[in-house]
Coordinates of C-alpha atoms in Angstrom, one line a residue:
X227 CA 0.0 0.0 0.0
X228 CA 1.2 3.2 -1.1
X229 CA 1.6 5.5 2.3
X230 CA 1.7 8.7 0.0
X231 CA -0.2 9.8 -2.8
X232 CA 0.2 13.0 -5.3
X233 CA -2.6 13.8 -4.1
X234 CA -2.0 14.4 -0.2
X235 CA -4.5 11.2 0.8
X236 CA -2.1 9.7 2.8
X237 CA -3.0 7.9 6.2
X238 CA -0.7 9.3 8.5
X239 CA -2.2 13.0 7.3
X240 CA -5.9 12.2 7.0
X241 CA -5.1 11.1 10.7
X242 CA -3.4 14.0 11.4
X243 CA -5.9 16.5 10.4
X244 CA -8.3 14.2 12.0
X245 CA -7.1 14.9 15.3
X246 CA -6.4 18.5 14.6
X247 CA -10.0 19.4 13.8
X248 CA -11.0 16.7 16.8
X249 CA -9.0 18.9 19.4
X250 CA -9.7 22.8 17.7
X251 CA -13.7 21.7 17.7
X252 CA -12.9 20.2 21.7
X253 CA -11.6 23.2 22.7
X254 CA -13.8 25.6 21.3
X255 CA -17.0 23.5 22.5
X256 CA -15.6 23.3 26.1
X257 CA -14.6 27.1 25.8
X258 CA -18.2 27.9 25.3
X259 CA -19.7 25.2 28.1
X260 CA -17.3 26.8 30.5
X261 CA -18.6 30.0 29.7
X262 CA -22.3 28.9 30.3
X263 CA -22.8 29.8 26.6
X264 CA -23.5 26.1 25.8
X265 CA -27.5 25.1 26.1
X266 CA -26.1 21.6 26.4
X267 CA -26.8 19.5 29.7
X268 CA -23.6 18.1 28.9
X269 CA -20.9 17.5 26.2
X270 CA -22.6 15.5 23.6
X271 CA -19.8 12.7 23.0
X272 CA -20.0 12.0 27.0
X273 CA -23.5 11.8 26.8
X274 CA -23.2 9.6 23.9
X275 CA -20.6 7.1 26.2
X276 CA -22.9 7.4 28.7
X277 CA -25.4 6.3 27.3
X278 CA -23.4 3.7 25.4
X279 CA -21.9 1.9 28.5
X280 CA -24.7 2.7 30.7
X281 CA -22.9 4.4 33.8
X282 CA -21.5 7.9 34.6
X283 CA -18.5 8.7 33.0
X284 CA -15.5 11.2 33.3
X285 CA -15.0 13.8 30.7
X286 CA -12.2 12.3 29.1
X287 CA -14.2 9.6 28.3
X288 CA -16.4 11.4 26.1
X289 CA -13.3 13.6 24.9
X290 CA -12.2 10.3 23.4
X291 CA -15.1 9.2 21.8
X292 CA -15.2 12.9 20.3
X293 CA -11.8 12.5 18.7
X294 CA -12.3 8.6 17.5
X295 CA -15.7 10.1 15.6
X296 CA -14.4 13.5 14.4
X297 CA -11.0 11.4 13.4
X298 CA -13.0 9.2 12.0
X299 CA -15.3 11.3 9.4
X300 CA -12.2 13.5 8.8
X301 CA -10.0 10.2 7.2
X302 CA -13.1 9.2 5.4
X303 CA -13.1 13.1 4.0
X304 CA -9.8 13.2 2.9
X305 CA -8.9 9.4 2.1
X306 CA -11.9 8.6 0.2
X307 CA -14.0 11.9 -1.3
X308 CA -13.5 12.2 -4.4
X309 CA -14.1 15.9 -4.4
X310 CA -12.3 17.7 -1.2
X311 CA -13.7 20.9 -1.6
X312 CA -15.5 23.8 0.4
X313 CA -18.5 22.7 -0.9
X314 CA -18.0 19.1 -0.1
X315 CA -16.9 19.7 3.8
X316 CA -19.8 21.9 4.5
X317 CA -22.0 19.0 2.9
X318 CA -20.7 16.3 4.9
X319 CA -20.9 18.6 7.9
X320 CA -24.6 19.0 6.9
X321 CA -25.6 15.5 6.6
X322 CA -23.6 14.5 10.1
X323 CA -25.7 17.7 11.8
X324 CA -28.4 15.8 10.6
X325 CA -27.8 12.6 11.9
X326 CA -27.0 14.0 15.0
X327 CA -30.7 15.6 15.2
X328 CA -32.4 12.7 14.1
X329 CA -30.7 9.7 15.7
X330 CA -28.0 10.9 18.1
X331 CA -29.9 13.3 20.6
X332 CA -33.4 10.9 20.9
X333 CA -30.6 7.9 21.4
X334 CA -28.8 10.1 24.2
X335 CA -32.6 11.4 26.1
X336 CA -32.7 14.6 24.1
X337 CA -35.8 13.9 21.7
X338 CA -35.5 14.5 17.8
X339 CA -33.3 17.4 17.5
X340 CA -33.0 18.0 21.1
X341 CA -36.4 19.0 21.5
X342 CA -36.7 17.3 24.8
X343 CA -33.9 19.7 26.2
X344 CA -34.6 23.0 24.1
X345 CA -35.2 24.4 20.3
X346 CA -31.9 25.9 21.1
X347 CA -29.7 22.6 20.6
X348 CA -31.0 22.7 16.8
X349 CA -28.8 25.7 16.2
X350 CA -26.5 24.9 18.9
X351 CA -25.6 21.8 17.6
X352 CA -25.0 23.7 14.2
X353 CA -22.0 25.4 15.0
X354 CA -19.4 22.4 16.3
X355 CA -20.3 21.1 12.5
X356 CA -20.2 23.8 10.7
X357 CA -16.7 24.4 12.3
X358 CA -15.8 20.9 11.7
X359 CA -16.6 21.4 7.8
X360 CA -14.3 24.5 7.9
X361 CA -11.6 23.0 9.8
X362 CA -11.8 19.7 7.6
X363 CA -11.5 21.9 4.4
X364 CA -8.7 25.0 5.3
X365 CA -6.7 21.8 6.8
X366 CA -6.8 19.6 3.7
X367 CA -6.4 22.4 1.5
X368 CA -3.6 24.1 3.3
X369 CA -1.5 21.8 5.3
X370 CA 1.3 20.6 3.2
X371 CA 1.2 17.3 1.1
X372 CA 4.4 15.8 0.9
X373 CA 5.9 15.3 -2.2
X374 CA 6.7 11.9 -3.4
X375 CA 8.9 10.3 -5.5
X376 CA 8.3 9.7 -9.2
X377 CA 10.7 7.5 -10.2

């Protein structure tokens, strides 16, 4: 398996912008629950491990389920899109806001797009993907690829 490609789809940087975007979305999420901004009960991921492994855990716990999903979408992204565009980021963003309002918040306790909590999780809940889609994109776009050999 070739490690590096022309066209900057290697592993090792799909990973790396994985966890990049995983910890700039972490930190501005837990900058705005610390704040009291946040209409979230809770960080979403630890709600999700939670409710997962059925007992209370510590935030960690849910930090790492954020990066393995975030890390996750991102490799798919840039390993596997065809088209790694703007326009492309933003859409998968879309479509993962979505399935966050449909089957992530009634499978954590919050009702179809957090409803049972608030109308304010719909929008909310808008901003860590819309960041995510911009993160994903500027990273892929401007982190350097490395060149390979063509010989």
């Amino acid at each position: 398996m070739n490690d590096v490609q022309p066209s900057g789809r290697s592993w090792p940087r799909a990973i790396g912008i994985g966890l990049i975007v995983s910890l700039l979305t972490a930190l501005v999420m837990g900058a705005l629950m610390g704040l009291g901004v946040s209409p979230f009960p809770q960080p979403p991921s630890l709600a999700f491990a939670e409710t997962i492994l059925a007992r209370s855990l510590p935030l960690p716990v849910g930090l790492l389920f954020h990066t393995v999903y975030v890390t996750f979408w991102c490799v798919v992204f840039v390993r596997f899109f065809p088209q790694r565009n703007i326009k492309t980021a933003l859409g998968l963003a879309a479509a993962l806001w979505l399935v966050i309002l449909v089957i992530f918040f009634p499978v954590v306790g919050w009702g179809i797009a957090g409803l049972g909590i608030g109308p304010r999780l719909i929008p909310a809940s808008l901003l860590p993907h819309l960041l995510f889609g911009i993160l994903l994109w500027g990273l892929d776009a401007y982190l350097p690829r490395k060149p390979t050999d063509t010989t």
